[in-house]
Short mmCIF file of N, CA and C in Angstrom, two decimals:
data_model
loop_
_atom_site.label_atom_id
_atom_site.label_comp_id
_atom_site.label_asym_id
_atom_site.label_seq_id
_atom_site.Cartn_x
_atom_site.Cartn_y
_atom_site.Cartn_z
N UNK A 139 11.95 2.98 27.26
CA UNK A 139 10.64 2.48 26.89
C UNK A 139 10.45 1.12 27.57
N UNK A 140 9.64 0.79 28.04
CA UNK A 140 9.03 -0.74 29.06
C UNK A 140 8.53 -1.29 27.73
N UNK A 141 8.44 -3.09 28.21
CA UNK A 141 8.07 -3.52 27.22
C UNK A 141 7.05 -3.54 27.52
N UNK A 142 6.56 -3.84 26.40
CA UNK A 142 4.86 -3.89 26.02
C UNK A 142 4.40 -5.04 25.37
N UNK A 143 3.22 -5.34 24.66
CA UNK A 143 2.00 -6.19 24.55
C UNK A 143 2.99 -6.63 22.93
N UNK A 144 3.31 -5.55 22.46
CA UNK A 144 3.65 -5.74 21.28
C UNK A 144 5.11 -6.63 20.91
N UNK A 145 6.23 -5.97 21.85
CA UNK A 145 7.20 -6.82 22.30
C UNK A 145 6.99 -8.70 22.35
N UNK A 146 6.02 -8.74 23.11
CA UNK A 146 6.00 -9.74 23.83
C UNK A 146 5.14 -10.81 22.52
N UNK A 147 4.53 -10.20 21.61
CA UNK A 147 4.06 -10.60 20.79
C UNK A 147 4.91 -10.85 19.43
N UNK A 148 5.95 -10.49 19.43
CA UNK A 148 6.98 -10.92 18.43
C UNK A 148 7.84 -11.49 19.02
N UNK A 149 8.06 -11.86 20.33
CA UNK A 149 8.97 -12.75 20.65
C UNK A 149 8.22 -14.30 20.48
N UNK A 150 7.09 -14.30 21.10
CA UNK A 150 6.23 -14.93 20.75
C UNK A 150 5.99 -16.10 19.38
N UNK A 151 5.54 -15.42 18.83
CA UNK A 151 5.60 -14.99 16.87
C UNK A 151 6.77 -15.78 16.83
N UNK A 152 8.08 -15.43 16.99
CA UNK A 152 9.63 -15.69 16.55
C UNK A 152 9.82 -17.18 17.13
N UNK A 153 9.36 -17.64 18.39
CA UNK A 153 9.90 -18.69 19.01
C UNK A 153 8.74 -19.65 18.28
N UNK A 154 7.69 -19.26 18.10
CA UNK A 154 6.93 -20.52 17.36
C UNK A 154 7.21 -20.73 16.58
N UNK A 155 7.39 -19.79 15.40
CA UNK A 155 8.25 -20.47 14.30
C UNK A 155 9.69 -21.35 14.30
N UNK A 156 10.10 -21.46 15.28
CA UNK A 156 11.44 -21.60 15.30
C UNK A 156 12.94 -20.80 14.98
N UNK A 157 12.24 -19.73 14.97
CA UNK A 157 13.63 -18.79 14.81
C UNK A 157 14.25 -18.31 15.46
N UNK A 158 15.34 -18.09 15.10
CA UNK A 158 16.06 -16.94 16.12
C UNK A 158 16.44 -16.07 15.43
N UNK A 159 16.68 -15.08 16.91
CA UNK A 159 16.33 -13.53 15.99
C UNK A 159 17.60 -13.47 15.12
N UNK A 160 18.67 -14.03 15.03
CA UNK A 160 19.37 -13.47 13.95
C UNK A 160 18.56 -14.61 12.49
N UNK A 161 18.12 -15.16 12.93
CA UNK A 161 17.21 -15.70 11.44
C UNK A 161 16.09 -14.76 11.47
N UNK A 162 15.31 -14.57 12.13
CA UNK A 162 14.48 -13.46 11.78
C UNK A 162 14.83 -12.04 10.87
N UNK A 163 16.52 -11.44 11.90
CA UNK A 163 17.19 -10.57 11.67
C UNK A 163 16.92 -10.78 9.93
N UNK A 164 17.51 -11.57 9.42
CA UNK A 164 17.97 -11.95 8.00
C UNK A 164 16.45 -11.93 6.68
N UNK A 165 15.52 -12.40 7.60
CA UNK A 165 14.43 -12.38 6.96
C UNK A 165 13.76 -11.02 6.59
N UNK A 166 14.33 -10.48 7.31
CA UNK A 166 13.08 -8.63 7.51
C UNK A 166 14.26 -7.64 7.15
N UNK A 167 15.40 -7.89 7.19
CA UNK A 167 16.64 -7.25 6.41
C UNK A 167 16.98 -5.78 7.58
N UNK A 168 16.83 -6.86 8.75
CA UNK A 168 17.29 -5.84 10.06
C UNK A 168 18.33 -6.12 10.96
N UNK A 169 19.03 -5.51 11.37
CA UNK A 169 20.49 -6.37 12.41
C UNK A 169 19.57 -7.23 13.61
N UNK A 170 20.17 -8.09 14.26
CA UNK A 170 19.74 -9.04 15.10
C UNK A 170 20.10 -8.13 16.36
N UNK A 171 20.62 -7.25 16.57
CA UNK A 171 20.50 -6.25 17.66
C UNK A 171 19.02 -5.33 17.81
N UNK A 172 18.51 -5.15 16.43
CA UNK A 172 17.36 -4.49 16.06
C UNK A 172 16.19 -5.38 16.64
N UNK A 173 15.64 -6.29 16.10
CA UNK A 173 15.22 -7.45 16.66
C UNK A 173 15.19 -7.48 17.99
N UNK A 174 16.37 -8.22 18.78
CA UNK A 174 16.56 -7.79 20.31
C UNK A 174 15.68 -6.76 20.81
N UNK A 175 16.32 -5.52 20.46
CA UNK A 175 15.95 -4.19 20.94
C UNK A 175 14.33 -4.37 21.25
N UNK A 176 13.55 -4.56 20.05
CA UNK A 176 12.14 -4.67 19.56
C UNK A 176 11.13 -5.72 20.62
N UNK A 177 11.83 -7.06 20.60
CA UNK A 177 11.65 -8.06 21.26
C UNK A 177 11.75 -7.66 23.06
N UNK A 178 12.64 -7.12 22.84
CA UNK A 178 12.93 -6.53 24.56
C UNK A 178 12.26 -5.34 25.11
N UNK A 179 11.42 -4.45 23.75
CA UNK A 179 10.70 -3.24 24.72
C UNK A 179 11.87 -1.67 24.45
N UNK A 180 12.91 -2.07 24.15
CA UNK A 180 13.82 -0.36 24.01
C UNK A 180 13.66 -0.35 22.55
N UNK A 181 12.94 -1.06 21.72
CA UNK A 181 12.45 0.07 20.09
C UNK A 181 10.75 -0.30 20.15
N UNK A 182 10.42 0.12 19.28
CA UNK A 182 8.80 0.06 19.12
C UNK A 182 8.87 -0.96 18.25
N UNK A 183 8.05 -1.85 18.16
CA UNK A 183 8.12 -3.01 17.21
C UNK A 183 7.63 -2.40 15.95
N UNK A 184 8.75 -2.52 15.34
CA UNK A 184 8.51 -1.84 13.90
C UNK A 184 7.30 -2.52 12.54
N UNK A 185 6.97 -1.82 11.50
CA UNK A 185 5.66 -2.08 10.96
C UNK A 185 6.21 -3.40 9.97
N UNK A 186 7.52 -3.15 9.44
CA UNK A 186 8.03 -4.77 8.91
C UNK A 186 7.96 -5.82 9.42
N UNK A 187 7.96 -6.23 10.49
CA UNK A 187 8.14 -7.29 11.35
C UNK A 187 6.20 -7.77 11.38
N UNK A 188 5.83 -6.51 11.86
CA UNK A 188 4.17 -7.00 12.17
C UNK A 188 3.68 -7.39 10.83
N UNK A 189 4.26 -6.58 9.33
CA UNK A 189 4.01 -7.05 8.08
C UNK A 189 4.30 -8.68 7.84
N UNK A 190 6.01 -8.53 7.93
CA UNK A 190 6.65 -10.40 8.05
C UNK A 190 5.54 -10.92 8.12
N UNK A 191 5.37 -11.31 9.95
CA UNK A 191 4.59 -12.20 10.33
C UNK A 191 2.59 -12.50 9.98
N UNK A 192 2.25 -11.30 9.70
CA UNK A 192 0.71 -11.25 9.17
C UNK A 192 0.64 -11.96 7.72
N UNK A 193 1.81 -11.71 6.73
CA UNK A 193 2.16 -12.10 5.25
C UNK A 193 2.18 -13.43 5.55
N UNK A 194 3.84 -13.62 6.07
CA UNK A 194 4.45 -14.79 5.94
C UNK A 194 4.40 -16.18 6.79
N UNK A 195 3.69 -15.73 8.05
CA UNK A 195 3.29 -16.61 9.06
C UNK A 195 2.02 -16.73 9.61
N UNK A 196 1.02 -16.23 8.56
CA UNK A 196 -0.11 -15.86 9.21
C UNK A 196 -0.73 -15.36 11.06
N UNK A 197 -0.08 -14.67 10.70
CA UNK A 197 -0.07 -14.51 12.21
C UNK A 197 -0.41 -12.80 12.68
N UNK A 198 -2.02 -12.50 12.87
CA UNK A 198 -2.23 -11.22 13.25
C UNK A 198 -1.89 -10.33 14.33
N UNK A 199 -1.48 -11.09 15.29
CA UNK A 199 -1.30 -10.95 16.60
C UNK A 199 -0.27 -9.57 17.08
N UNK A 200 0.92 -9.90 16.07
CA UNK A 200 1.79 -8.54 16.44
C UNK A 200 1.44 -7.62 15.80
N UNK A 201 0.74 -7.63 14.68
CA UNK A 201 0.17 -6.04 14.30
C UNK A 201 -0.89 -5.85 14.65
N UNK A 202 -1.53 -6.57 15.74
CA UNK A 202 -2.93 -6.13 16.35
C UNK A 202 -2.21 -5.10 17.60
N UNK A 203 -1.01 -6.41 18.23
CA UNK A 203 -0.67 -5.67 19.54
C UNK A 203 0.30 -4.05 19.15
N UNK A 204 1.27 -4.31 17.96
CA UNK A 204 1.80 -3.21 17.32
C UNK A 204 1.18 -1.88 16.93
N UNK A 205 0.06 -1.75 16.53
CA UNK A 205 -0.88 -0.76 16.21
C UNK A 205 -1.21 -0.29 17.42
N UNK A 206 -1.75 -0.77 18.35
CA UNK A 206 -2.57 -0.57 19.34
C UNK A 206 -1.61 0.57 20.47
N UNK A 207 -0.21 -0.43 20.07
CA UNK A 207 1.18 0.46 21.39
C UNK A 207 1.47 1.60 20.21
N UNK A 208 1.16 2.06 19.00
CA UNK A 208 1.63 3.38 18.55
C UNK A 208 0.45 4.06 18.60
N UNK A 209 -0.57 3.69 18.34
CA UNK A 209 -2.03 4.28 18.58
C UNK A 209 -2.36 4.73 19.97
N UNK A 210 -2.22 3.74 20.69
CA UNK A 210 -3.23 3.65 21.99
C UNK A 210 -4.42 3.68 22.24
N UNK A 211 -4.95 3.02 21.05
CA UNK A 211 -6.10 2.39 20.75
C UNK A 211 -6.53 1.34 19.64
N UNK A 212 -7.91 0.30 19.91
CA UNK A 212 -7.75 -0.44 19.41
C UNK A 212 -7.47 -1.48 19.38
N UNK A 213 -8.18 -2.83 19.06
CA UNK A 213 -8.23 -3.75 19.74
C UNK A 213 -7.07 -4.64 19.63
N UNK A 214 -6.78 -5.55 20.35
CA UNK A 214 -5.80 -6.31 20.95
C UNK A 214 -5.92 -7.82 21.01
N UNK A 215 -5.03 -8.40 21.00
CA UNK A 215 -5.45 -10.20 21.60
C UNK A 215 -5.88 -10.46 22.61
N UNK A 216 -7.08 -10.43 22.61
CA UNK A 216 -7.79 -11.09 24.28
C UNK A 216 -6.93 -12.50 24.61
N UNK A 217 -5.94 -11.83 25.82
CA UNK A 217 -5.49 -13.20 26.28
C UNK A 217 -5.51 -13.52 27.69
N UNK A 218 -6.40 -12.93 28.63
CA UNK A 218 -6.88 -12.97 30.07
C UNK A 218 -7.28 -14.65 30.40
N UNK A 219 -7.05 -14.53 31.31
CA UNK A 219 -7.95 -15.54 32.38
C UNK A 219 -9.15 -15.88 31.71
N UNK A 220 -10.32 -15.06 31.36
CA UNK A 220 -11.46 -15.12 31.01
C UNK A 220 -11.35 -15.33 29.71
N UNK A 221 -10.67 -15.51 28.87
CA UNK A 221 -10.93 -15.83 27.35
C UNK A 221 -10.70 -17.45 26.53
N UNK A 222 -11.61 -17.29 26.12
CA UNK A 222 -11.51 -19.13 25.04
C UNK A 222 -11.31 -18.36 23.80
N UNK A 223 -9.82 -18.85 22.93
CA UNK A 223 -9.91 -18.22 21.46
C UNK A 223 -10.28 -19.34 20.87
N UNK A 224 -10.95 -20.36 21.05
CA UNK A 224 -11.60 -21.60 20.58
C UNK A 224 -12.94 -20.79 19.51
N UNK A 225 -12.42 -21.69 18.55
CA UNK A 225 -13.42 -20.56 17.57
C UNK A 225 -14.45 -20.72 17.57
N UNK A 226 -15.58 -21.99 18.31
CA UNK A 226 -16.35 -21.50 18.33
C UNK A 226 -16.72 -20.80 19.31
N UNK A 227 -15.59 -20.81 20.74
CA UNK A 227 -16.44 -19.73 21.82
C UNK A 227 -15.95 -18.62 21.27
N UNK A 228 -15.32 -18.18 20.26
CA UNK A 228 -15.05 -16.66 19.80
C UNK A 228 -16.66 -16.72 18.54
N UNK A 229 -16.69 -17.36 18.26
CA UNK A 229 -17.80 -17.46 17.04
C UNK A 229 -19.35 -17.10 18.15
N UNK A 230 -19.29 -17.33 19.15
CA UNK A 230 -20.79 -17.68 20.36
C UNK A 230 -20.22 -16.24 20.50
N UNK A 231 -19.50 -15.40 21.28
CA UNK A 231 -19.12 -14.30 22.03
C UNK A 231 -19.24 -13.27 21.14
N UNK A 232 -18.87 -13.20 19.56
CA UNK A 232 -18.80 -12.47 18.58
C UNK A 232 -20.27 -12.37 18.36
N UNK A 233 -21.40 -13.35 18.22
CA UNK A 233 -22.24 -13.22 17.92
C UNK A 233 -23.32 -12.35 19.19
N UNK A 234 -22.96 -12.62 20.25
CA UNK A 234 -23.54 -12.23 21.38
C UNK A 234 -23.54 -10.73 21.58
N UNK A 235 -22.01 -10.32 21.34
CA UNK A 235 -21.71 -8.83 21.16
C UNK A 235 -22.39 -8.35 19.65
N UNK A 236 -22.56 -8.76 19.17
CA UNK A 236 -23.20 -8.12 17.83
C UNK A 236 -24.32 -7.75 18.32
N UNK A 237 -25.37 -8.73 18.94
CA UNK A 237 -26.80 -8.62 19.59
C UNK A 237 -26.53 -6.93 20.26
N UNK A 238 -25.62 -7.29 21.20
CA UNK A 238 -25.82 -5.90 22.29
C UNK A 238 -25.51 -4.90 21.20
N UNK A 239 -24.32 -4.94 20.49
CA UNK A 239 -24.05 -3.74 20.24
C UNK A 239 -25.54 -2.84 19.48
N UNK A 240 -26.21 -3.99 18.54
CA UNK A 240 -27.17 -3.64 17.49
C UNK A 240 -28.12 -3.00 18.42
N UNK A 241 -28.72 -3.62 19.76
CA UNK A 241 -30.00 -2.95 20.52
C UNK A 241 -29.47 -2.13 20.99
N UNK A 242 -28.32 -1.84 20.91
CA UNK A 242 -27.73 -0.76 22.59
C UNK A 242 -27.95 0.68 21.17
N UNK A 243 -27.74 0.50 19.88
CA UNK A 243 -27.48 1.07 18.56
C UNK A 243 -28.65 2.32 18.84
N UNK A 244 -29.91 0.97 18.39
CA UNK A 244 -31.11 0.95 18.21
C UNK A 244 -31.70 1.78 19.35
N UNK A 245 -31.53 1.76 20.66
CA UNK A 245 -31.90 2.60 21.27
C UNK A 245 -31.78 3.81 21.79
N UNK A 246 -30.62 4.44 20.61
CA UNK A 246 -30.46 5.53 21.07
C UNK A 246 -30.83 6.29 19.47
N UNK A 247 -30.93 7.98 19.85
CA UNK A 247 -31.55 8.85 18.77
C UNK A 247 -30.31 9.41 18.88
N UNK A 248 -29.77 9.78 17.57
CA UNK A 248 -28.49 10.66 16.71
C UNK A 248 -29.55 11.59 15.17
N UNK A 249 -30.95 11.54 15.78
CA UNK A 249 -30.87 12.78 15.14
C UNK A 249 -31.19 13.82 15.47
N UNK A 250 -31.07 14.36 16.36
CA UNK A 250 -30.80 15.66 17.64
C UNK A 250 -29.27 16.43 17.08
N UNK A 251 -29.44 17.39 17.28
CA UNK A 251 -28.17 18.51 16.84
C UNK A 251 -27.09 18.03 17.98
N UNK A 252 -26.07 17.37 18.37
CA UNK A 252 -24.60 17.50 19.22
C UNK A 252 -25.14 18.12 20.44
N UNK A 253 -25.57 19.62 19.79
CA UNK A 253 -25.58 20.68 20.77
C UNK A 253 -26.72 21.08 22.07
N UNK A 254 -27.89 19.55 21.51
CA UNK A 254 -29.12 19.64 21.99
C UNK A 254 -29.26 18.80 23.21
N UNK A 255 -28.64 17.66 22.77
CA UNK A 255 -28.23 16.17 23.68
C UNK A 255 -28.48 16.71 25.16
N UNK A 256 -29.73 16.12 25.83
CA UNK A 256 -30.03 15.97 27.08
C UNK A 256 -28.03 15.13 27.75
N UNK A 257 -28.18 15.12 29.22
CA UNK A 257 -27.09 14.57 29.24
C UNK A 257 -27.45 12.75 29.68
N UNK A 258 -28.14 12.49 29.85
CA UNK A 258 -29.17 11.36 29.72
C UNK A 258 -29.16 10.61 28.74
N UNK A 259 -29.31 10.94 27.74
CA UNK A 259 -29.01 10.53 26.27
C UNK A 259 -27.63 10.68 25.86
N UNK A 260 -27.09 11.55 26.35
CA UNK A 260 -25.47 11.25 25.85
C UNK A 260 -24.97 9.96 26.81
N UNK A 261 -25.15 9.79 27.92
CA UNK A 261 -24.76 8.57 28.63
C UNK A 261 -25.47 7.57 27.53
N UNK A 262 -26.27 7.59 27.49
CA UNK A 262 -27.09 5.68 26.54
C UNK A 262 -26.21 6.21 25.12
N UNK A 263 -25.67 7.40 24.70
CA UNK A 263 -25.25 7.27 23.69
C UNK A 263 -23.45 6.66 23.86
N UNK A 264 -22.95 7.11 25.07
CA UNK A 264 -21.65 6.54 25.15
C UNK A 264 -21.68 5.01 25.36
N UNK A 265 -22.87 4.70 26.35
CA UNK A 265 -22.80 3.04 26.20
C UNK A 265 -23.23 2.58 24.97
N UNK A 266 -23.97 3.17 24.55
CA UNK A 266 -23.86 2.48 22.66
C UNK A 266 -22.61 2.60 21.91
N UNK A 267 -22.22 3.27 22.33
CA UNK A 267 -20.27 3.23 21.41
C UNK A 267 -19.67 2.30 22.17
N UNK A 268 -19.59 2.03 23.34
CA UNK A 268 -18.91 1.01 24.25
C UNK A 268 -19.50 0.01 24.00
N UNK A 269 -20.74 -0.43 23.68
CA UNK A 269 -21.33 -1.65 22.62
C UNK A 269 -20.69 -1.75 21.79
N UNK A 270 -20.56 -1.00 20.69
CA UNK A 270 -20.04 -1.28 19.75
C UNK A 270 -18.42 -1.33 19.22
N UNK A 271 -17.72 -0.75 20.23
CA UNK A 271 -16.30 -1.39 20.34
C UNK A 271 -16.45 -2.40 20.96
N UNK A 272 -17.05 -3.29 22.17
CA UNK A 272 -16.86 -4.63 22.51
C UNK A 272 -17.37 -5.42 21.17
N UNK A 273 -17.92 -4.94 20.11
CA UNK A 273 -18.81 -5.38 19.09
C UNK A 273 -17.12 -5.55 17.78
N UNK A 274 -16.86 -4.83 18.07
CA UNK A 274 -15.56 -4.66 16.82
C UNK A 274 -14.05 -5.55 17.84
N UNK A 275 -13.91 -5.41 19.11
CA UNK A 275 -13.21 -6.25 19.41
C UNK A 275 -13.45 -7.66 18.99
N UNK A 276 -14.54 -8.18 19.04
CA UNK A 276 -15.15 -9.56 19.21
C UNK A 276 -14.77 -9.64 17.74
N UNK A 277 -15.08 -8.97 16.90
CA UNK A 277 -15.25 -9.38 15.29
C UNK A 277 -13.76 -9.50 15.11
N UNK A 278 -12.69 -8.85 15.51
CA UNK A 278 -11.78 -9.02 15.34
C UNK A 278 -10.88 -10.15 15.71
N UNK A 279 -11.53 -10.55 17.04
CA UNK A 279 -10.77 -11.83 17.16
C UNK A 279 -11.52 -13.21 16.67
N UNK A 280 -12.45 -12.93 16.17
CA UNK A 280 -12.83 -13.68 15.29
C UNK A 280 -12.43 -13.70 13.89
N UNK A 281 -11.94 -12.55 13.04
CA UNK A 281 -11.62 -12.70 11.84
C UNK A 281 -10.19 -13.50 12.05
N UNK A 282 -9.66 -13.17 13.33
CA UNK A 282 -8.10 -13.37 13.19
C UNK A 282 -7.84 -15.11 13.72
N UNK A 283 -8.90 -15.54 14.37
CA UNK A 283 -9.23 -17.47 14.92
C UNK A 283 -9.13 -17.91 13.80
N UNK A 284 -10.44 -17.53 13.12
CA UNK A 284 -10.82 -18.11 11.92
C UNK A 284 -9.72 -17.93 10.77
N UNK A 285 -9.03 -16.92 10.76
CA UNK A 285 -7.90 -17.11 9.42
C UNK A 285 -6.91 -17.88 9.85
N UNK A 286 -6.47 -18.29 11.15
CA UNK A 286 -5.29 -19.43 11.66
C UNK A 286 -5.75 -20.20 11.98
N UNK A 287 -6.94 -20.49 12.35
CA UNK A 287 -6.98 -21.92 12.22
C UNK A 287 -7.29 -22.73 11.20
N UNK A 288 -8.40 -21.74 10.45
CA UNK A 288 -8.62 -22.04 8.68
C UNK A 288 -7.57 -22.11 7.63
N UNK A 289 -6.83 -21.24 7.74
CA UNK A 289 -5.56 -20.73 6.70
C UNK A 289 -5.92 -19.63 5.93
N UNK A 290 -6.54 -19.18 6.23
CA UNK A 290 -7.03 -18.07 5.66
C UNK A 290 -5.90 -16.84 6.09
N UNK A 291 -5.75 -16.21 4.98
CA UNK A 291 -4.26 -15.26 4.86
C UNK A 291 -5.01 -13.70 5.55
N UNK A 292 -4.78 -13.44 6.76
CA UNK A 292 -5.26 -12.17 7.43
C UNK A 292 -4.97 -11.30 6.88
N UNK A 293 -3.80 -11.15 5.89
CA UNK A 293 -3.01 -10.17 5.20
C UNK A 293 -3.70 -10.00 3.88
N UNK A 294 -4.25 -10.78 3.47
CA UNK A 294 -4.75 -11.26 1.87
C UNK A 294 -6.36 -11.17 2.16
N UNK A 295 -6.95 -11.41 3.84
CA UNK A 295 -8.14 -11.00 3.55
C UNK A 295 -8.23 -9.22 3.84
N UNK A 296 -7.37 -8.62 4.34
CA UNK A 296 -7.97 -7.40 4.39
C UNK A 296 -7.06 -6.47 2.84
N UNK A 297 -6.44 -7.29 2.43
CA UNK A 297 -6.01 -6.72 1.07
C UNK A 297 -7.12 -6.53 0.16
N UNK A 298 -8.32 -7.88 -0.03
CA UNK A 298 -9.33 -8.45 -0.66
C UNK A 298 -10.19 -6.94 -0.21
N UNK A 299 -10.50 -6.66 1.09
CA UNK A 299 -11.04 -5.94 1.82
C UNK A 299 -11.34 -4.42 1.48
N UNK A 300 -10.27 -3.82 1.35
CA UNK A 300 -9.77 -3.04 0.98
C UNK A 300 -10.22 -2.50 -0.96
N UNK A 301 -9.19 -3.49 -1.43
CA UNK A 301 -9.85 -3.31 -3.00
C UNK A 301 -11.85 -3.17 -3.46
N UNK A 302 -12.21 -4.04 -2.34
CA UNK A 302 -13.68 -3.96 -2.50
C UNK A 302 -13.98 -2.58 -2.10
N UNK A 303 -13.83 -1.99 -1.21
CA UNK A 303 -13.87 -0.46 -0.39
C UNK A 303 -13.73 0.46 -1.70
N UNK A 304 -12.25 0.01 -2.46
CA UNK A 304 -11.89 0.92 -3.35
C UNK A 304 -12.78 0.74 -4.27
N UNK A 305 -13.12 -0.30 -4.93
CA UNK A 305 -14.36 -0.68 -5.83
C UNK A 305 -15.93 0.04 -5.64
N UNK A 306 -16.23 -0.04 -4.79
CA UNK A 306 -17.36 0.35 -4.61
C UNK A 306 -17.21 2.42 -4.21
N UNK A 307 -16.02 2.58 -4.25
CA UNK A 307 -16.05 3.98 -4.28
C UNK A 307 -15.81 4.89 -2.90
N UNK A 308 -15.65 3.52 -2.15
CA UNK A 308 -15.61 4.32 -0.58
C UNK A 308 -14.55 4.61 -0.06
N UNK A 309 -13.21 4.37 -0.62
CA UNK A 309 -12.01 4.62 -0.24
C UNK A 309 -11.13 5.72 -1.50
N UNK A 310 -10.58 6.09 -1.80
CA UNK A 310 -9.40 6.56 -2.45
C UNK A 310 -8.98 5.54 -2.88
N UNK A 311 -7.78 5.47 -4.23
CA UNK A 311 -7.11 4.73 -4.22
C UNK A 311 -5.49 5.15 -3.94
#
């Protein structure tokens, strides 16, 4: 297995805090070979570790990049050339993508049968979904600025999140 986004994001994670992986090892109740492994790309960064750090270090980053390498989808830490995670240019960019995603929404018709869809309209309908994932990327790295630089617990707001979902009837419990 090559390393990946996710790897590189718990080594990351580990050296800011000041740990080393056999202190990490000790914290998540895994051998410091395990760790290694994880950190280096030959295991998949396991869902404890991305838990650890979202709980205990506020830190969304490896279970954004963790999800995404077992999924293969799904958004990620914008960390290119082109990105300011300065919250308010994530707060300006988040808001900007909301705009597109909402008109790109708005201009397309979903109440046509699947089976009817000119292919014309399925194109403005795929760039309206591609709106609206640049629309859910943006929100995401905005929920995740704003809970580290605020202190706001990423783990504790989508716990909050969640129970409301269940409250209002839209989830299972």
């Amino acid at each position: 297995m090559k390393r990946g986004r996710a790897a590189d994001a718990v080594k990351e994670a580990r050296q800011k805090t000041g740990m080393t992986q056999q202190q990490l090892s000790f914290e998540i109740y895994e051998s410091r070979e395990s760790v290694s492994h994880q950190e280096n790309g030959r295991y998949r960064v396991q869902p404890n570790i991305s838990k650890y750090f979202a709980e205990k270090h506020n830190n969304p980053w490896v279970a954004l990049e963790a999800a995404a390498e077992y999924t293969g989808w799904g958004p990620v830490k914008l960390d290119g050339d082109a990105v300011d995670l300065h919250r308010a240019s994530v707060t300006m960019k988040t808001r900007e993508e909301l705009v597109e995603a909402l008109e790109a929404i708005e201009s397309v018709c979903v109440a046509n049968h699947p089976r009817s869809i000119r292919e014309f309209d399925k194109q403005r309908l795929e760039e309206a979904m591609m709106q609206a994932i640049d629309a859910i990327v943006a929100l995401t790295q905005y929920v995740a600025v704003i809970c580290v630089d605020y202190g706001f617990s990423w783990w504790k707001m989508w716990q909050k999140h969640r129970a409301k979902l269940q409250a209002k009837g839209f989830i299972r419990q």
